[in-house]
Structure formats: structure tokens, C-alpha cells
Coordinates of C-alpha atoms in Angstrom, one line a residue:
M1 CA 128.1 98.6 96.9
D2 CA 131.2 101.1 97.4
N3 CA 131.1 104.7 97.8
N4 CA 132.1 104.9 93.7
E5 CA 129.0 103.0 92.8
R6 CA 127.0 105.3 95.0
A7 CA 128.5 108.2 93.5
Q8 CA 127.6 106.7 89.8
R9 CA 124.3 105.8 90.9
H10 CA 124.0 109.8 92.3
G11 CA 125.2 111.1 89.0
S12 CA 123.4 108.7 86.8
T13 CA 120.5 111.5 86.1
A14 CA 122.9 114.4 85.6
P15 CA 123.7 113.9 82.0
E16 CA 119.9 113.8 80.9
G17 CA 119.2 116.6 83.2
G18 CA 122.3 118.8 81.5
Q19 CA 121.0 117.9 77.7
E20 CA 117.6 119.0 78.4
Q21 CA 119.1 122.5 79.9
E22 CA 121.4 122.7 76.9
L23 CA 118.3 122.2 74.6
L24 CA 116.2 124.6 76.5
D25 CA 118.9 127.4 76.2
R26 CA 119.2 126.7 72.4
H27 CA 115.5 127.2 72.2
I28 CA 115.7 130.6 74.4
M29 CA 118.6 131.7 72.4
N30 CA 117.0 130.8 68.8
E31 CA 115.2 134.0 68.3
T32 CA 113.5 134.7 64.9
P33 CA 114.7 137.6 63.2
G34 CA 111.0 138.9 62.4
Q35 CA 110.0 138.8 66.2
S36 CA 109.4 142.0 67.9
N37 CA 110.6 143.1 71.2
D38 CA 107.2 142.5 72.8
E39 CA 106.6 139.1 71.3
R40 CA 110.3 138.0 72.8
S41 CA 109.1 139.1 76.0
Q42 CA 106.0 137.1 76.0
I43 CA 108.0 134.0 75.0
D44 CA 111.1 134.6 77.3
P45 CA 109.3 134.6 80.6
R46 CA 107.5 131.3 79.8
A47 CA 110.8 129.5 79.0
L48 CA 112.4 130.7 81.9
I49 CA 109.8 129.3 84.3
L50 CA 109.9 126.3 82.3
R51 CA 113.5 126.0 82.8
Q52 CA 113.4 126.9 86.4
T53 CA 110.5 123.9 86.7
L54 CA 113.1 121.6 85.0
N55 CA 116.1 122.4 87.2
H56 CA 113.7 122.2 90.4
V57 CA 112.5 118.6 89.2
Q58 CA 115.8 117.3 88.4
D59 CA 117.3 118.5 91.8
L60 CA 114.3 117.2 93.5
G61 CA 115.1 113.7 91.6
M62 CA 118.7 113.8 92.5
R63 CA 118.3 114.5 96.2
S64 CA 115.4 111.7 96.5
T65 CA 117.6 109.3 94.7
R66 CA 120.7 110.0 97.0
H67 CA 118.2 109.7 100.1
L68 CA 117.1 106.3 99.0
D69 CA 120.4 105.1 98.3
D70 CA 121.8 106.0 101.7
T71 CA 118.5 104.5 103.2
Y72 CA 118.9 101.3 101.3
Y73 CA 122.7 100.7 102.1
A74 CA 122.0 101.9 105.9
I75 CA 119.4 99.0 105.8
L76 CA 122.0 96.3 104.3
E77 CA 124.4 97.1 107.1
R78 CA 121.5 96.6 109.7
A79 CA 120.5 93.3 108.2
S80 CA 123.8 92.3 108.3
S81 CA 124.4 93.2 111.5
L82 CA 121.3 91.3 112.8
R83 CA 122.2 88.2 110.7
G84 CA 125.6 88.0 112.6
S85 CA 123.6 88.3 115.7
V86 CA 121.2 85.8 115.2
T87 CA 124.0 83.3 113.9
K88 CA 125.7 83.9 117.1
L89 CA 122.4 83.3 119.1
Q90 CA 121.7 79.8 117.1
S91 CA 125.4 78.9 117.9
L92 CA 124.9 79.4 121.8
F93 CA 121.7 77.6 121.4
S94 CA 123.2 74.6 120.0
E95 CA 125.7 74.4 122.5
T96 CA 123.3 74.7 125.1
T97 CA 120.9 72.2 123.9
N98 CA 124.2 69.7 123.9
L99 CA 124.9 70.9 127.1
R100 CA 121.5 70.0 128.5
H101 CA 121.9 66.8 126.5
R102 CA 125.3 65.7 128.2
L103 CA 123.7 66.9 131.5
D104 CA 120.6 64.6 131.3
E105 CA 122.8 61.5 130.4
D106 CA 125.0 62.2 133.3
A107 CA 122.4 62.7 135.7
T108 CA 120.4 59.5 134.2
A109 CA 123.9 57.4 134.3
F110 CA 124.4 58.8 138.1
E111 CA 121.0 57.9 139.2
R112 CA 121.4 54.1 138.0
D113 CA 124.8 54.0 139.8
V114 CA 123.1 55.5 143.1
D115 CA 120.3 52.5 142.8
V116 CA 123.1 50.1 142.5
R117 CA 124.9 51.2 145.5
Y118 CA 122.0 51.8 147.6
E119 CA 121.6 48.0 147.8
N120 CA 125.4 47.8 149.2
D121 CA 126.0 50.8 151.7
T122 CA 123.4 53.0 153.0
E123 CA 126.1 55.4 154.3
E124 CA 127.3 55.8 151.2
L125 CA 123.7 56.5 149.6
K126 CA 123.3 59.3 151.9
A127 CA 126.5 60.5 150.6
Y128 CA 125.4 60.1 147.1
K129 CA 121.9 61.4 147.8
T130 CA 123.3 64.8 148.8
T131 CA 125.6 64.8 145.9
V132 CA 122.4 64.1 143.4
E133 CA 120.4 66.9 145.0
E134 CA 123.1 69.1 144.1
L135 CA 123.5 67.9 140.6
V136 CA 119.6 68.0 140.2
A137 CA 119.8 71.5 141.6
R138 CA 122.3 72.3 139.0
L139 CA 120.4 70.6 136.3
D140 CA 117.5 72.9 137.1
R141 CA 119.6 75.9 136.8
A142 CA 120.9 74.9 133.7
K143 CA 117.3 74.3 132.4
E144 CA 116.5 77.8 133.6
K145 CA 119.4 79.2 131.6
I146 CA 118.4 77.4 128.6
K147 CA 114.7 78.5 129.2
R148 CA 116.1 82.0 129.1
L149 CA 118.1 81.7 125.9
D150 CA 115.3 79.9 124.3
G151 CA 113.3 83.3 125.2
S152 CA 116.1 85.4 123.6
V153 CA 116.3 83.4 120.5
D154 CA 112.5 83.8 120.1
A155 CA 112.8 87.4 120.8
A156 CA 115.5 87.4 118.3
R157 CA 113.8 85.7 115.6
N158 CA 110.5 88.3 116.1
K159 CA 112.9 91.1 115.7
V160 CA 114.4 89.9 112.5
A161 CA 110.7 89.4 111.1
K162 CA 109.7 92.6 112.0
Y163 CA 112.8 94.2 110.7
E164 CA 112.2 92.0 107.3
R165 CA 108.4 93.7 107.3
M166 CA 110.0 97.1 107.8
E167 CA 112.5 96.6 104.8
E168 CA 109.5 95.5 102.8
D169 CA 107.9 98.5 103.6
K170 CA 110.5 100.8 102.8
K171 CA 110.9 98.9 99.6
G172 CA 107.4 99.8 98.5
R173 CA 108.1 103.6 99.5
R174 CA 110.9 103.6 97.4
R175 CA 109.2 102.3 94.4
W176 CA 106.4 105.1 95.1
W177 CA 109.0 107.5 94.9
R178 CA 110.6 106.4 91.9
R179 CA 107.3 106.0 90.0
C180 CA 106.6 109.8 91.3
I181 CA 110.1 110.9 89.9
V182 CA 109.3 109.1 86.5
W183 CA 105.8 110.7 86.1
G184 CA 107.3 114.2 87.2
F185 CA 110.0 114.2 84.5
V186 CA 107.3 112.7 81.9
A187 CA 105.2 115.8 82.8
V188 CA 107.8 118.3 82.5
L189 CA 109.0 116.9 79.5
V190 CA 105.1 116.7 77.8
L191 CA 104.6 120.5 79.2
W192 CA 108.0 121.5 77.5
I193 CA 107.2 119.7 73.9
A194 CA 103.7 121.8 74.2
V195 CA 105.3 125.0 75.0
S196 CA 108.0 124.4 72.2
A197 CA 104.9 123.3 69.7
M198 CA 103.0 126.6 70.7
L199 CA 106.1 129.0 70.3
Q200 CA 106.9 127.2 67.0
G201 CA 103.2 127.6 65.9
R202 CA 103.5 131.4 66.8
R203 CA 106.8 131.6 64.9
T204 CA 105.1 130.2 61.7
S205 CA 102.0 132.6 62.1
Q206 CA 104.3 135.5 62.3
D207 CA 106.3 134.5 59.4
E208 CA 103.0 134.0 57.4
H209 CA 102.1 137.7 58.6
D210 CA 105.3 139.0 57.3
V211 CA 105.0 137.5 54.1
L212 CA 101.6 138.8 53.5
K213 CA 102.6 142.2 54.5
M214 CA 105.4 141.9 52.0
L215 CA 103.0 140.9 49.2
D216 CA 100.6 143.9 49.9
E217 CA 103.4 146.4 49.9
L218 CA 104.3 144.9 46.4

């Protein structure tokens, strides 16, 4: 994903939070004419606290989402780099394996040739023997290099496996964070609905009280 898509994901929660903020502001400004200043002073602080809580939860959700997205893209970049390293190591391992096979075939053919020449010329055999020993030494060194390369490939595989486990753990933590954000938003929404219902009930009671008072005056 590019930076535009990342920005879209960061801003995906902004409209919902803005709508809730607008509704809350309308609720605060929607004052009943029959209410006294004391009743308004009792209602407004609760609505302000609810608005502050909603803003805090919205900000926390956006920051958490941004942090999780940045972590996710960093993990993808590291995974791509590790895959490239593993591919190079596998190619190097394949080349060294082919080299080892060629060296083994050359050494075997050379040993057969030495055996044939041994019967014809002892002096030549001595020279060939020296050459064979050098080739054997080179072959041993090549085998040692191949063993070291095998160890490097195994270490790379272990790193990749460890990285995959870490990635799974991070995915689990991201899922947990998302659940917390969702449940936090639900809790705030329920609280907002409850406060709205309570305020509406108080308005209804005040209206009934005003009607009864007017009837008594009549």
C-alpha cells in the first residue's frame, strides 16, 4: 500500500467521530425554554464531560490505528528484505552444491586416470600423486566452505521462522487492540445514549410539572 492509502486508513474514523461530535454539540445547544439556569448548569457539565471523553477515545483510536499501520508496513518491508536474503542464500547454496558435484566428478575421474597411469610410469605416478593430494586438499577446503554455507542457510531459515512467529504475535496484539478500540467506542456510545435518555426524561418531567402548575394557576 502507498502513502495515500495509508492516509485514507488513518482518516477512516474521522467522519464518524465528527458526526458524533456534531450531534453532541446540537444536544448541548438544544435547551428547553422551560428549564431554569440551575437545571442547565447540572446538565451541561455532564454533556461536556461526555464530549471530552468521546474526543479522548476518538484521538486514542486514531493514534492506535496509525501506530498499528506503521508497524504493519515496517513488518512487510522487513519480510520482503528477509525473503530476498533467503533467495540469494538459496541460489548460493545451489551453486555451491553444483560445484561440489563437479569437483567430486573431477576427482573421481582423475583418480581413475591415476590408477591407469600407475601401471605405466612410476615417476609420473609420483607427480600425479602430488597433484592428487593438492586436489584432495582443495576438495576438503571446498567441502568446509560448503558446510559453512549450509550453516548460514540453516541460520537464515531459523531467523525467518522466528520472524514469522514474531509477526503472528504482532498480528494477535493488533487484533486485541482493535477489539479494545471497538468495545471502547461501544461503551462510550452506550453511555451517550443513557445520558441522552436521562436528560430527555428530565425534560419530560419538567414539562409535566409546568403543565400541572399552569392548571393549578387556572
